[in-house]
Amino acid sequence: MIVKKLHEAGLKSEHAYVAAFGSIGLSLVSWLASNKQENIERADRWGIFVGEWAPTFFALGLALANYEKEALPFVAGHKHG
């Protein structure tokens, strides 16, 4: 399973969420920078290209969070249910 391998490699749900929010911010920055340098259509394409990664990272974050919840049932003496 991909999620298990990613978790074993050290990736946590928080990392994926940070990447998702970073993608949103980078999308805005790339659009603004491209908008000043190029025409609006190309700026829109840059912003959309970078912004399309955000849902993927959010989905990966949710998958990792579910895996962490199931694979690591005991955290600080409390059982997740």
Tab-separated table of C-alpha atoms in Angstrom:
chain	number	residue	atom	x	y	z
A	1	MET	CA	0.000	0.000	0.000
A	2	ILE	CA	1.354	3.408	-0.981
A	3	VAL	CA	0.171	5.171	2.166
A	4	LYS	CA	1.932	2.614	4.366
A	5	LYS	CA	5.190	3.039	2.410
A	6	LEU	CA	4.971	6.828	2.637
A	7	HIS	CA	4.341	6.610	6.379
A	8	GLU	CA	7.269	4.231	6.830
A	9	ALA	CA	9.437	6.716	4.890
A	10	GLY	CA	8.606	9.346	7.516
A	11	LEU	CA	5.815	11.271	5.791
A	12	LYS	CA	3.051	12.282	8.193
A	13	SER	CA	-0.385	13.732	7.558
A	14	GLU	CA	0.809	17.126	8.824
A	15	HIS	CA	3.465	17.200	6.101
A	16	ALA	CA	0.850	16.631	3.406
A	17	TYR	CA	-1.390	19.363	4.856
A	18	VAL	CA	1.514	21.824	4.913
A	19	ALA	CA	2.278	20.931	1.292
A	20	ALA	CA	-1.376	21.541	0.371
A	21	PHE	CA	-1.466	24.972	1.968
A	22	GLY	CA	1.936	25.717	0.449
A	23	SER	CA	0.566	24.799	-2.966
A	24	ILE	CA	-2.308	27.223	-2.498
A	25	GLY	CA	0.076	30.008	-1.504
A	26	LEU	CA	2.502	29.183	-4.303
A	27	SER	CA	-0.394	29.188	-6.740
A	28	LEU	CA	-1.280	32.739	-5.751
A	29	VAL	CA	2.339	33.903	-5.827
A	30	SER	CA	3.016	32.296	-9.208
A	31	TRP	CA	-0.145	33.808	-10.642
A	32	LEU	CA	0.718	37.284	-9.355
A	33	ALA	CA	4.322	37.072	-10.585
A	34	SER	CA	3.319	35.646	-13.950
A	35	ASN	CA	0.517	38.193	-14.296
A	36	LYS	CA	3.059	41.018	-14.075
A	37	GLN	CA	5.467	39.366	-16.524
A	38	GLU	CA	3.171	37.715	-19.054
A	39	ASN	CA	-0.343	37.877	-20.437
A	40	ILE	CA	-3.313	36.963	-18.246
A	41	GLU	CA	-4.010	33.622	-19.981
A	42	ARG	CA	-0.532	32.313	-19.283
A	43	ALA	CA	-0.646	33.628	-15.719
A	44	ASP	CA	-3.916	31.773	-15.194
A	45	ARG	CA	-2.360	28.547	-16.493
A	46	TRP	CA	0.590	28.849	-14.089
A	47	GLY	CA	-1.699	29.485	-11.126
A	48	ILE	CA	-3.982	26.601	-12.033
A	49	PHE	CA	-1.064	24.201	-12.631
A	50	VAL	CA	0.422	24.807	-9.192
A	51	GLY	CA	-2.970	24.979	-7.483
A	52	GLU	CA	-4.057	21.602	-8.839
A	53	TRP	CA	-1.688	19.899	-6.402
A	54	ALA	CA	-3.525	21.184	-3.315
A	55	PRO	CA	-6.428	18.679	-3.483
A	56	THR	CA	-3.958	15.840	-4.044
A	57	PHE	CA	-1.967	16.817	-0.964
A	58	PHE	CA	-5.155	17.219	1.120
A	59	ALA	CA	-6.316	13.750	0.016
A	60	LEU	CA	-2.920	12.301	0.844
A	61	GLY	CA	-3.074	14.011	4.241
A	62	LEU	CA	-6.457	12.444	4.939
A	63	ALA	CA	-5.233	9.013	3.834
A	64	LEU	CA	-2.179	9.315	6.069
A	65	ALA	CA	-4.292	10.554	8.994
A	66	ASN	CA	-6.582	7.540	8.640
A	67	TYR	CA	-3.592	5.218	8.432
A	68	GLU	CA	-2.005	6.832	11.499
A	69	LYS	CA	-5.260	6.465	13.397
A	70	GLU	CA	-5.579	2.769	12.509
A	71	ALA	CA	-1.897	1.777	12.648
A	72	LEU	CA	-1.067	3.682	15.826
A	73	PRO	CA	-4.102	3.168	18.081
A	74	PHE	CA	-2.403	4.206	21.305
A	75	VAL	CA	-1.128	7.745	21.678
A	76	ALA	CA	-0.315	9.088	25.169
A	77	GLY	CA	-2.343	6.319	26.758
A	78	HIS	CA	-5.562	7.147	24.901
A	79	LYS	CA	-7.129	4.781	22.433
A	80	HIS	CA	-8.543	6.334	19.263
A	81	GLY	CA	-11.854	4.894	18.292
